[in-house]
Coordinates of C-alpha atoms in Angstrom, one line a residue:
M1091 CA -29.1 5.8 -10.2
L1092 CA -26.9 8.1 -12.3
A1093 CA -26.5 7.5 -16.0
A1094 CA -23.2 5.9 -17.0
L1095 CA -20.4 8.3 -17.7
T1096 CA -19.1 8.7 -21.2
L1097 CA -15.3 8.6 -20.9
S1098 CA -13.0 7.5 -23.6
F1099 CA -10.0 5.4 -22.5
G1100 CA -6.9 4.9 -24.5
M1101 CA -5.7 1.3 -25.2
P1102 CA -2.2 0.2 -24.4
G1103 CA 0.2 0.6 -27.3
T1104 CA 4.0 0.2 -27.7
S1105 CA 5.8 1.2 -24.5
P1106 CA 8.1 4.2 -24.8
S1107 CA 10.4 2.5 -22.2
A1108 CA 12.9 -0.3 -22.7
T1109 CA 11.5 -3.7 -23.3
A1110 CA 12.2 -6.2 -20.6
R1111 CA 14.0 -9.4 -21.3
D1112 CA 11.9 -12.5 -21.9
H1113 CA 10.3 -13.5 -18.6
G1114 CA 9.5 -17.1 -19.8
D1115 CA 6.2 -18.9 -19.9
A1116 CA 3.1 -16.9 -19.1
V1117 CA 1.1 -17.4 -15.9
V1118 CA -2.3 -18.9 -16.8
A1119 CA -5.5 -17.1 -15.8
A1120 CA -7.3 -19.7 -13.7
D1121 CA -10.8 -18.1 -14.0
H1122 CA -12.8 -15.5 -15.8
I1123 CA -15.2 -13.6 -13.6
R1124 CA -18.1 -11.5 -14.7
L1125 CA -19.5 -8.6 -12.7
P1126 CA -23.0 -7.0 -13.3
P1127 CA -23.4 -3.3 -13.7
A1128 CA -22.9 -1.1 -10.7
K1129 CA -25.3 1.5 -9.1
A1130 CA -24.0 5.0 -8.3
V1131 CA -24.5 5.8 -4.6
T1132 CA -23.4 8.8 -2.4
P1133 CA -21.9 8.3 1.0
R1134 CA -24.1 9.7 3.8
G1135 CA -22.0 9.3 6.9
N1136 CA -22.2 6.9 9.8
T1137 CA -25.7 5.7 9.5
E1138 CA -25.1 2.1 10.5
S1139 CA -23.0 0.6 13.3
E1140 CA -19.8 -1.1 12.3
D1141 CA -19.2 -4.8 13.1
R1142 CA -16.4 -4.6 15.7
R1143 CA -15.0 -8.1 15.3
Q1144 CA -11.3 -7.8 14.6
P1145 CA -9.9 -9.3 11.4
P1146 CA -7.4 -12.1 11.8
A1147 CA -3.8 -11.0 12.0
P1148 CA -2.3 -11.3 8.5
L1149 CA -0.2 -14.5 8.4
P1150 CA 3.3 -14.8 6.9
T1151 CA 3.2 -15.0 3.1
D1152 CA 5.7 -17.8 3.2
T1153 CA 5.7 -21.0 5.2
E1154 CA 6.8 -20.9 8.8
E1155 CA 9.9 -22.8 7.8
R1156 CA 10.9 -20.2 5.2
R1157 CA 10.1 -17.4 7.5
A1158 CA 12.3 -18.9 10.2
T1159 CA 15.1 -19.3 7.6
A1160 CA 14.6 -15.6 6.6
R1161 CA 15.1 -14.5 10.3
E1162 CA 18.3 -16.6 10.5
L1163 CA 20.0 -15.0 7.6
P1164 CA 22.9 -12.7 8.5
P1165 CA 21.4 -9.2 8.8
Q1166 CA 22.6 -6.5 6.5
K1167 CA 24.8 -3.8 8.1
R1168 CA 23.1 -0.5 8.6
P1169 CA 25.4 2.2 7.1
S1170 CA 26.9 5.0 9.2
V1171 CA 24.6 7.9 9.9
G1172 CA 27.2 10.2 8.5
A1173 CA 27.7 8.4 5.2
R1174 CA 26.7 11.1 2.7
S1175 CA 27.6 11.8 -0.9
S1176 CA 29.3 15.1 -1.9
V1177 CA 26.1 16.1 -3.8
L1178 CA 23.7 15.7 -0.9
L1179 CA 20.8 18.2 -1.2
A1180 CA 18.4 19.4 1.5
P1181 CA 15.6 16.9 2.4
P1182 CA 12.0 18.0 1.9
A1183 CA 10.5 20.1 4.6
G1184 CA 7.4 19.3 6.6
Q1185 CA 4.8 21.9 5.5
F1186 CA 1.5 21.0 7.1
G1187 CA 0.0 18.3 9.3
F1188 CA -3.2 17.3 11.1
E1189 CA -4.9 14.4 12.9
G1190 CA -6.4 11.7 10.8
L1191 CA -8.9 9.0 11.9
N1192 CA -8.5 7.4 15.3
Q1193 CA -9.8 4.3 17.0
G1194 CA -12.7 5.9 18.7
S1195 CA -15.5 3.5 19.7
T1196 CA -15.7 1.6 16.4
G1197 CA -12.1 1.1 15.3
A1198 CA -10.6 -2.4 14.9
R1199 CA -7.0 -3.2 15.7
P1200 CA -4.6 -2.8 13.9
P1201 CA -6.0 0.1 11.9
D1202 CA -4.1 -0.5 8.6
T1203 CA -4.1 3.2 7.8
H1204 CA -3.9 4.0 4.1
G1205 CA -4.6 7.1 2.1
A1206 CA -4.2 9.2 -1.0
V1207 CA -4.3 12.9 -2.0
G1208 CA -6.5 14.4 -4.7
L1209 CA -7.3 17.8 -6.1
N1210 CA -8.9 19.3 -2.9
H1211 CA -9.0 16.4 -0.4
F1212 CA -7.1 13.7 1.4
V1213 CA -8.9 10.4 1.7
E1214 CA -7.9 8.0 4.5
V1215 CA -9.2 4.4 5.0
T1216 CA -8.8 2.3 8.1
N1217 CA -10.2 -0.8 9.7
G1218 CA -13.3 -0.2 11.6
R1219 CA -13.6 3.6 11.1
G1220 CA -14.0 3.2 7.4
I1221 CA -13.5 6.3 5.1
G1222 CA -12.4 9.7 6.3
V1223 CA -12.3 12.7 3.9
F1224 CA -10.3 15.7 4.8
N1225 CA -10.0 19.2 3.3
K1226 CA -6.4 19.7 2.1
A1227 CA -6.5 23.4 2.9
N1228 CA -7.3 23.2 6.6
G1229 CA -7.4 19.6 7.6
A1230 CA -11.1 19.6 8.4
N1231 CA -12.8 16.2 8.4
V1232 CA -15.7 16.7 6.0
L1233 CA -16.9 13.1 5.9
N1234 CA -16.5 9.9 7.9
V1235 CA -18.5 6.9 6.8
S1236 CA -18.3 3.3 7.9
F1237 CA -17.6 0.6 5.4
A1238 CA -20.8 -1.1 6.5
S1239 CA -22.8 2.0 5.5
F1240 CA -20.8 2.8 2.4
F1241 CA -21.0 -0.7 0.9
S1242 CA -24.4 -1.5 2.4
Y1243 CA -23.1 -4.7 3.8
T1244 CA -23.3 -5.7 7.5
T1245 CA -23.0 -9.6 7.4
T1246 CA -19.3 -9.6 8.3
M1247 CA -16.6 -7.0 9.0
I1248 CA -15.0 -5.2 6.1
F1249 CA -11.3 -4.6 6.5
D1250 CA -7.9 -4.4 4.8
P1251 CA -8.8 -1.2 2.9
R1252 CA -6.8 0.6 0.2
V1253 CA -7.4 3.8 -1.7
V1254 CA -5.7 5.4 -4.7
Y1255 CA -6.4 8.6 -6.6
D1256 CA -6.2 8.1 -10.4
K1257 CA -5.0 11.6 -11.4
K1258 CA -5.3 10.8 -15.1
W1259 CA -9.0 10.3 -14.9
N1260 CA -9.7 12.1 -11.6
R1261 CA -11.3 9.1 -9.9
W1262 CA -11.0 7.8 -6.4
V1263 CA -10.7 4.0 -6.1
I1264 CA -11.4 2.2 -2.8
V1265 CA -10.8 -1.6 -2.3
A1266 CA -11.6 -3.7 0.8
E1267 CA -12.6 -7.2 1.7
A1268 CA -14.8 -8.9 4.2
L1269 CA -14.5 -11.9 6.5
P1270 CA -16.1 -15.1 5.2
E1271 CA -19.8 -15.2 5.9
P1272 CA -20.5 -17.4 9.0
T1273 CA -23.5 -19.2 7.5
N1274 CA -21.7 -19.8 4.2
P1275 CA -17.9 -19.8 4.6
S1276 CA -17.3 -20.3 0.9
V1277 CA -18.5 -16.7 0.4
Q1278 CA -15.9 -14.0 1.0
N1279 CA -16.6 -10.7 -0.6
L1280 CA -14.3 -8.2 -2.3
F1281 CA -15.5 -4.6 -2.6
I1282 CA -14.5 -2.0 -5.2
A1283 CA -15.8 1.6 -5.3
V1284 CA -15.0 4.2 -7.9
S1285 CA -16.0 7.8 -7.6
T1286 CA -17.9 9.4 -10.6
T1287 CA -15.9 12.6 -10.3
S1288 CA -12.9 14.1 -8.5
D1289 CA -15.1 14.8 -5.4
P1290 CA -14.7 12.0 -2.8
T1291 CA -17.8 13.1 -1.1
G1292 CA -20.0 12.5 -4.2
P1293 CA -21.4 9.4 -5.9
Y1294 CA -19.5 6.2 -6.3
F1295 CA -20.0 3.1 -8.5
R1296 CA -19.9 0.1 -6.1
Y1297 CA -19.1 -3.5 -6.9
R1298 CA -19.2 -6.5 -4.6
F1299 CA -18.3 -10.0 -5.6
D1300 CA -17.2 -13.4 -4.2
L1301 CA -13.9 -14.6 -5.5
P1302 CA -13.8 -18.3 -6.5
E1303 CA -11.6 -19.5 -3.6
G1304 CA -14.2 -21.8 -2.0
T1305 CA -13.5 -21.9 1.7
D1306 CA -9.9 -20.6 1.3
F1307 CA -9.2 -17.2 2.7
F1308 CA -8.3 -14.2 0.5
D1309 CA -6.1 -11.7 2.4
F1310 CA -3.9 -8.6 2.2
P1311 CA -5.3 -7.1 -1.0
Q1312 CA -3.0 -4.5 -2.6
L1313 CA -4.2 -1.9 -5.2
G1314 CA -2.4 -0.5 -8.2
L1315 CA -3.3 0.7 -11.7
D1316 CA -1.9 1.2 -15.1
Q1317 CA -3.2 3.2 -18.1
D1318 CA -6.2 0.8 -18.7
A1319 CA -6.8 -1.3 -15.6
L1320 CA -7.1 -1.5 -11.9
I1321 CA -4.7 -4.1 -10.5
I1322 CA -5.5 -6.0 -7.3
T1323 CA -3.3 -8.7 -5.7
G1324 CA -4.0 -10.8 -2.7
N1325 CA -2.7 -13.8 -0.7
V1326 CA -4.8 -16.9 -0.3
F1327 CA -4.6 -19.2 2.8
N1328 CA -6.5 -22.3 3.7
A1329 CA -9.7 -22.0 5.8
S1330 CA -7.9 -22.5 9.1
L1331 CA -5.4 -19.7 8.2
T1332 CA -2.5 -22.1 8.9
T1333 CA -1.1 -22.5 5.4
Y1334 CA -0.3 -20.0 2.7
L1335 CA -1.4 -21.4 -0.7
R1336 CA -1.0 -18.9 -3.5
T1337 CA -1.1 -15.3 -4.7
R1338 CA -3.8 -14.0 -7.0
V1339 CA -3.9 -11.1 -9.5
L1340 CA -6.8 -9.5 -11.2
G1341 CA -7.0 -6.6 -13.6
L1342 CA -10.3 -4.8 -14.2
A1343 CA -10.8 -2.6 -17.2
K1344 CA -11.2 1.1 -16.3
A1345 CA -13.4 1.7 -19.3
D1346 CA -16.0 -0.6 -17.6
I1347 CA -15.4 0.0 -13.9
Y1348 CA -15.2 3.8 -14.2
N1349 CA -18.5 3.9 -16.0
G1350 CA -20.4 1.4 -13.7
R1351 CA -20.7 -1.2 -16.5
A1352 CA -20.8 -5.0 -16.3
T1353 CA -17.3 -6.4 -16.9
T1354 CA -15.4 -9.6 -17.1
F1355 CA -11.9 -10.0 -15.8
Q1356 CA -9.2 -12.7 -15.7
Y1357 CA -8.1 -14.1 -12.3
F1358 CA -4.5 -15.1 -12.4
N1359 CA -2.7 -17.6 -10.1
L1360 CA 0.9 -16.7 -9.5
G1361 CA 1.6 -19.6 -7.2
A1362 CA 3.1 -19.5 -3.7
V1363 CA 5.4 -16.6 -4.4
G1364 CA 4.6 -14.4 -1.3
S1365 CA 3.0 -11.0 -1.2
V1366 CA 3.1 -9.3 -4.6
A1367 CA 3.0 -5.5 -4.9
P1368 CA 1.3 -4.1 -7.9
P1369 CA 2.5 -0.8 -9.5
I1370 CA 1.0 2.6 -9.9
V1371 CA 2.1 3.1 -13.6
E1372 CA 2.7 6.8 -14.2
D1373 CA 2.9 6.7 -18.0
N1374 CA 1.5 4.7 -20.9
N1375 CA 3.7 1.7 -20.6
A1376 CA 1.8 -1.4 -21.9
N1377 CA 3.6 -3.5 -19.2
A1378 CA 2.9 -3.4 -15.5
F1379 CA 5.6 -4.9 -13.3
L1380 CA 4.6 -6.7 -10.1
L1381 CA 7.2 -7.2 -7.4
T1382 CA 7.7 -9.8 -4.6
G1383 CA 10.6 -10.3 -2.2
S1384 CA 12.6 -13.4 -1.4
P1385 CA 15.1 -14.1 1.3
S1386 CA 17.4 -15.9 -1.1
G1387 CA 19.3 -12.9 -2.5
A1388 CA 16.8 -11.9 -5.2
L1389 CA 13.6 -10.0 -5.7
R1390 CA 11.1 -11.5 -8.2
L1391 CA 9.6 -9.4 -11.0
F1392 CA 6.4 -10.3 -13.0
R1393 CA 5.6 -8.6 -16.2
A1394 CA 1.9 -8.2 -16.8
T1395 CA 0.7 -7.0 -20.3
G1396 CA -2.7 -5.8 -21.3
L1397 CA -4.4 -6.1 -17.9
G1398 CA -8.1 -5.4 -18.3
R1399 CA -8.2 -6.7 -21.8
S1400 CA -9.3 -10.2 -23.0
N1401 CA -5.8 -11.1 -24.1
A1402 CA -4.0 -10.0 -20.8
S1403 CA -1.0 -12.1 -19.9
I1404 CA 1.5 -12.3 -17.0
A1405 CA 5.0 -13.7 -17.7
A1406 CA 6.7 -16.0 -15.4
P1407 CA 9.0 -14.1 -12.9
V1408 CA 12.6 -13.2 -13.3
N1409 CA 15.1 -12.7 -10.5
V1410 CA 16.6 -9.3 -9.7
P1411 CA 19.8 -10.0 -7.7
V1412 CA 20.0 -8.1 -4.4
P1413 CA 22.0 -8.7 -1.2
A1414 CA 20.4 -11.5 0.9
F1415 CA 18.2 -10.1 3.7
A1416 CA 16.5 -11.3 6.8
A1417 CA 13.0 -10.6 8.2
P1418 CA 13.3 -7.7 10.7
P1419 CA 13.2 -7.9 14.5
D1420 CA 10.3 -6.2 16.1
A1421 CA 10.6 -2.5 17.2
R1422 CA 11.6 -1.7 20.8
Q1423 CA 9.8 0.8 23.0
P1424 CA 11.9 2.8 25.5
G1425 CA 11.6 1.7 29.1
F1426 CA 8.9 -0.9 28.2
P1427 CA 9.2 -4.6 27.4
D1428 CA 6.5 -4.9 24.7
R1429 CA 7.6 -4.4 21.1
L1430 CA 5.8 -3.2 18.0
D1431 CA 5.3 -5.6 15.1
S1432 CA 7.6 -4.7 12.2
L1433 CA 6.0 -7.4 9.9
D1434 CA 8.0 -9.9 7.8
A1435 CA 9.9 -8.1 5.0
R1436 CA 7.0 -8.1 2.6
F1437 CA 6.4 -5.2 0.2
Q1438 CA 3.4 -3.5 1.8
N1439 CA 2.3 -1.0 -0.8
A1440 CA 2.1 -0.4 -4.5
S1441 CA 5.3 0.3 -6.4
T1442 CA 5.9 3.5 -8.5
Q1443 CA 6.5 2.7 -12.1
I1444 CA 7.9 5.4 -14.4
G1445 CA 9.4 4.4 -17.8
N1446 CA 11.6 1.4 -17.2
Q1447 CA 12.1 2.1 -13.5
L1448 CA 10.2 0.5 -10.6
L1449 CA 10.5 1.8 -7.0
N1450 CA 9.4 0.1 -3.7
I1451 CA 10.5 -0.4 -0.1
H1452 CA 10.2 -2.9 2.7
T1453 CA 11.6 -3.5 6.2
I1454 CA 14.5 -5.8 6.8
A1455 CA 17.0 -6.6 9.6
A1456 CA 20.0 -4.2 9.5
G1457 CA 22.3 -5.1 12.4
S1458 CA 20.0 -5.5 15.4
R1459 CA 17.4 -3.1 14.2
P1460 CA 14.4 -3.1 11.8
T1461 CA 15.3 -0.8 8.9
P1462 CA 13.4 0.1 5.7
K1463 CA 15.3 -0.6 2.5
W1464 CA 14.3 0.9 -0.9
Y1465 CA 15.0 -0.5 -4.3
Q1466 CA 14.9 1.1 -7.7
I1467 CA 14.8 -1.6 -10.4
N1468 CA 15.5 -1.3 -14.1
T1469 CA 12.8 -3.4 -15.7
G1470 CA 14.6 -3.5 -19.0
T1471 CA 17.7 -5.2 -17.6
N1472 CA 16.2 -6.8 -14.5
A1473 CA 18.9 -5.2 -12.4
L1474 CA 19.1 -2.7 -9.5
T1475 CA 19.5 0.9 -10.6
A1476 CA 20.0 1.9 -6.9
S1477 CA 19.0 0.9 -3.4
G1478 CA 19.5 2.3 0.1
F1479 CA 18.4 2.4 3.7
V1480 CA 16.0 4.8 5.5
F1481 CA 16.2 5.5 9.2
E1482 CA 16.1 8.2 11.8
S1483 CA 19.4 7.7 13.6
G1484 CA 22.0 5.2 14.5
D1485 CA 20.0 4.2 17.6
S1486 CA 16.4 4.1 16.1
D1487 CA 14.2 1.2 15.2
D1488 CA 12.5 2.0 11.9
F1489 CA 9.6 0.2 10.1
N1490 CA 6.2 0.4 8.4
P1491 CA 7.5 2.3 5.4
A1492 CA 6.1 3.6 2.1
V1493 CA 7.8 5.4 -0.8
V1494 CA 6.6 7.2 -3.9
G1495 CA 8.6 8.4 -6.9
S1496 CA 8.2 11.6 -9.0
P1497 CA 9.5 12.3 -12.5
V1498 CA 10.6 15.9 -11.6
G1499 CA 14.3 16.1 -12.0
G1500 CA 14.4 12.8 -13.8
T1501 CA 16.4 12.0 -16.9
A1502 CA 16.1 9.7 -19.9
A1503 CA 18.4 7.2 -18.1
N1504 CA 16.7 7.6 -14.7
P1505 CA 13.2 9.0 -15.0
I1506 CA 12.6 9.0 -11.2
G1507 CA 14.1 12.3 -10.0
R1508 CA 12.4 12.6 -6.6
M1509 CA 11.5 10.1 -3.9
F1510 CA 9.3 10.8 -0.8
F1511 CA 9.1 8.4 2.2
T1512 CA 7.1 7.8 5.3
W1513 CA 7.8 5.3 8.1
S1514 CA 7.4 4.7 11.8
S1515 CA 10.3 5.1 14.3
T1516 CA 11.1 4.4 17.9
D1517 CA 14.3 4.9 19.9
A1518 CA 14.9 2.8 22.9
V1519 CA 18.6 3.3 23.6
G1520 CA 21.1 6.2 23.5
S1521 CA 20.3 9.9 24.1
G1522 CA 17.4 10.4 21.7
L1523 CA 14.8 8.2 23.4
H1524 CA 11.3 8.5 22.1
H1525 CA 8.2 6.4 21.6
A1526 CA 6.5 5.7 18.2
A1527 CA 6.8 8.6 15.8
V1528 CA 5.5 9.3 12.3
K1529 CA 8.4 10.2 10.0
G1530 CA 8.7 11.6 6.5
S1531 CA 11.6 12.5 4.2
G1532 CA 12.8 12.3 0.6
R1533 CA 15.8 12.4 -1.7
F1534 CA 16.8 13.6 -5.1
A1535 CA 18.2 11.0 -7.6
T1536 CA 21.6 12.6 -7.0
D1537 CA 21.5 12.3 -3.2
S1538 CA 23.1 9.7 -1.0
T1539 CA 21.2 6.4 -1.2
T1540 CA 21.0 6.5 2.7
V1541 CA 18.2 8.7 4.0
T1542 CA 18.5 9.7 7.6
G1543 CA 16.8 12.0 10.1
G1544 CA 13.6 13.1 8.5
V1545 CA 10.7 15.3 9.6
T1546 CA 8.7 14.2 12.7
F1547 CA 5.0 14.7 12.1
A1548 CA 3.9 13.2 15.4
V1549 CA 5.4 11.4 18.4
A1550 CA 3.7 9.5 21.2
T1551 CA 4.3 10.4 24.8
G1552 CA 4.2 6.8 26.2
P1553 CA 4.3 3.2 25.1
Y1554 CA 1.6 1.4 23.1
N1555 CA 0.2 -1.6 25.0
P1556 CA -3.5 -2.2 24.1
S1557 CA -3.4 -6.0 24.8
S1558 CA -1.7 -8.8 26.7
A1559 CA 0.5 -9.6 23.7
T1560 CA 4.2 -9.1 24.0
V1561 CA 4.4 -7.9 20.4
E1562 CA 1.7 -5.4 19.7
R1563 CA 0.2 -5.3 16.2
W1564 CA 1.1 -2.1 14.3
G1565 CA -0.6 -1.1 11.1
D1566 CA 0.6 -3.1 8.1
Y1567 CA 0.1 -0.1 5.8
S1568 CA 1.2 3.4 5.4
A1569 CA 1.0 5.6 2.4
V1570 CA 2.7 8.5 0.6
T1571 CA 1.3 10.0 -2.6
I1572 CA 2.3 12.9 -4.9
D1573 CA 0.1 16.0 -4.7
P1574 CA -1.5 16.3 -8.2
V1575 CA -2.0 20.1 -7.9
A1576 CA 0.8 22.6 -8.6
V1577 CA 1.1 25.8 -6.6
S1578 CA 2.8 29.1 -7.5
G1579 CA 6.5 28.3 -8.1
C1580 CA 6.0 24.6 -7.2
P1581 CA 5.2 22.2 -10.0
V1582 CA 3.5 18.9 -9.6
G1583 CA 6.0 16.3 -8.3
Q1584 CA 7.7 18.5 -5.7
R1585 CA 5.2 17.9 -2.9
A1586 CA 3.8 14.7 -1.3
W1587 CA 1.2 13.8 1.3
L1588 CA 1.6 11.0 3.8
V1589 CA -0.5 9.1 6.3
N1590 CA 0.8 6.7 9.0
E1591 CA -0.3 5.1 12.2
R1592 CA 0.4 6.8 15.5
H1593 CA -1.0 6.1 19.0
V1594 CA -2.8 8.7 21.0
S1595 CA -2.8 6.7 24.3
T1596 CA -1.6 3.4 25.7
S1597 CA -4.6 1.6 24.3
M1598 CA -5.9 3.7 21.4
W1599 CA -4.4 4.1 17.9
G1600 CA -4.6 7.2 15.9
S1601 CA -3.1 8.5 12.6
R1602 CA -1.4 11.5 11.3
I1603 CA -1.7 13.1 7.8
G1604 CA 1.0 15.5 6.6
R1605 CA 2.5 17.3 3.6
L1606 CA 6.2 17.6 2.8
G1607 CA 7.9 19.1 -0.2
Y1608 CA 10.9 20.8 -1.8
C1609 CA 8.9 24.0 -2.5

């Protein structure tokens, strides 16, 4: 076991950004949970076989009645492909790409591909295949280790993974969960691993703990962070997975977790508000804003203050008015009846938070097609700064998106100067027919709010049909992250890396990792 690291972490102070309006009564922390110290371990590769049972398909984060209502709302109109502003600038170019993890003999379906870029590596996490570490320079896969081996846990399958790179402290953070244990269904473990250095192939502090949900099921964890805390959210269902009950939030102090220490954290109950996306806070804002969608013409915004500290609090949500939206139709495949799951309009990934601006994206119905829509929210006024659609063409079905913001080119009024996107796309009608493709693009803050076209990093040669289902599960996750390393003539914030699901055959999923940038 390695000795604990001796890092010094700053405590949250007064935010340099605008202060949000009063969000009302605070959400109460239902429990306080204590974790013992962690041991530092180094991943050694696939030394144990992976449990191949598939995790249950994530259920709607609202009731069936509300989801049906969402689908019945009038869909928003997809804007014309040619609708551009007079200050439109060139989109980022695709610069490099390589194959990520694939289903192989140990992958579960869907893969839930997620990933992040660091100083020298790209780290991908997927269901079944576990952790893949790739060299940024040449795309070489330098490590692949199953979650069973990495976390030394084989009782049930570990799934729903997330990974972020904390570029302030040069740490990799991996979060995943396991199915309830068959001999004791009240035990469902959540796993957290934090690297001891910037090297993702080196030692990690590992934590495993059972959240106090009894036999209820904790699902769809999302991972974010602010200056002092790791932020994890999750949806809780009843044991039979038929009823969504509540959403939970926990904030773990970096000063403890990054040093392998014992720690205590608060476990908040936000109520039945749907999937809640935590932020990646890019500055020293004392407030972290959590976002959830609603089909009633408003997004809901929670303000969390001092997460990771004993006096942490989460204010009751405020509404951010937006046009009413409907859950998207599933994506069509050309010449084939089975469709690809476009999910249910939830926010699937962490937001970017810079100053008083919050950025995220989800998939909604636009006309007869699934279409990603991004929102930039002013957390000081609880109003939209801007929003827009992302799609390949007027004929395409577009879904499974992620977005990240960069401060390069930002201003005091709008500190998000760049955006980078990834999404999945098919085209089943018209002249540009194609099967599922991995897409990437971006925009300057002064560009049109509608992002079209994009770089194609991979495209399938046939349909995806791995089961007898008429709607095939597609990965709930994708990811795009800012490269933390500058290159000659190209500062940090001008390049980003993405990972998204692709399929390499009719029955086998794969993934594609790529870099795009403005220089």
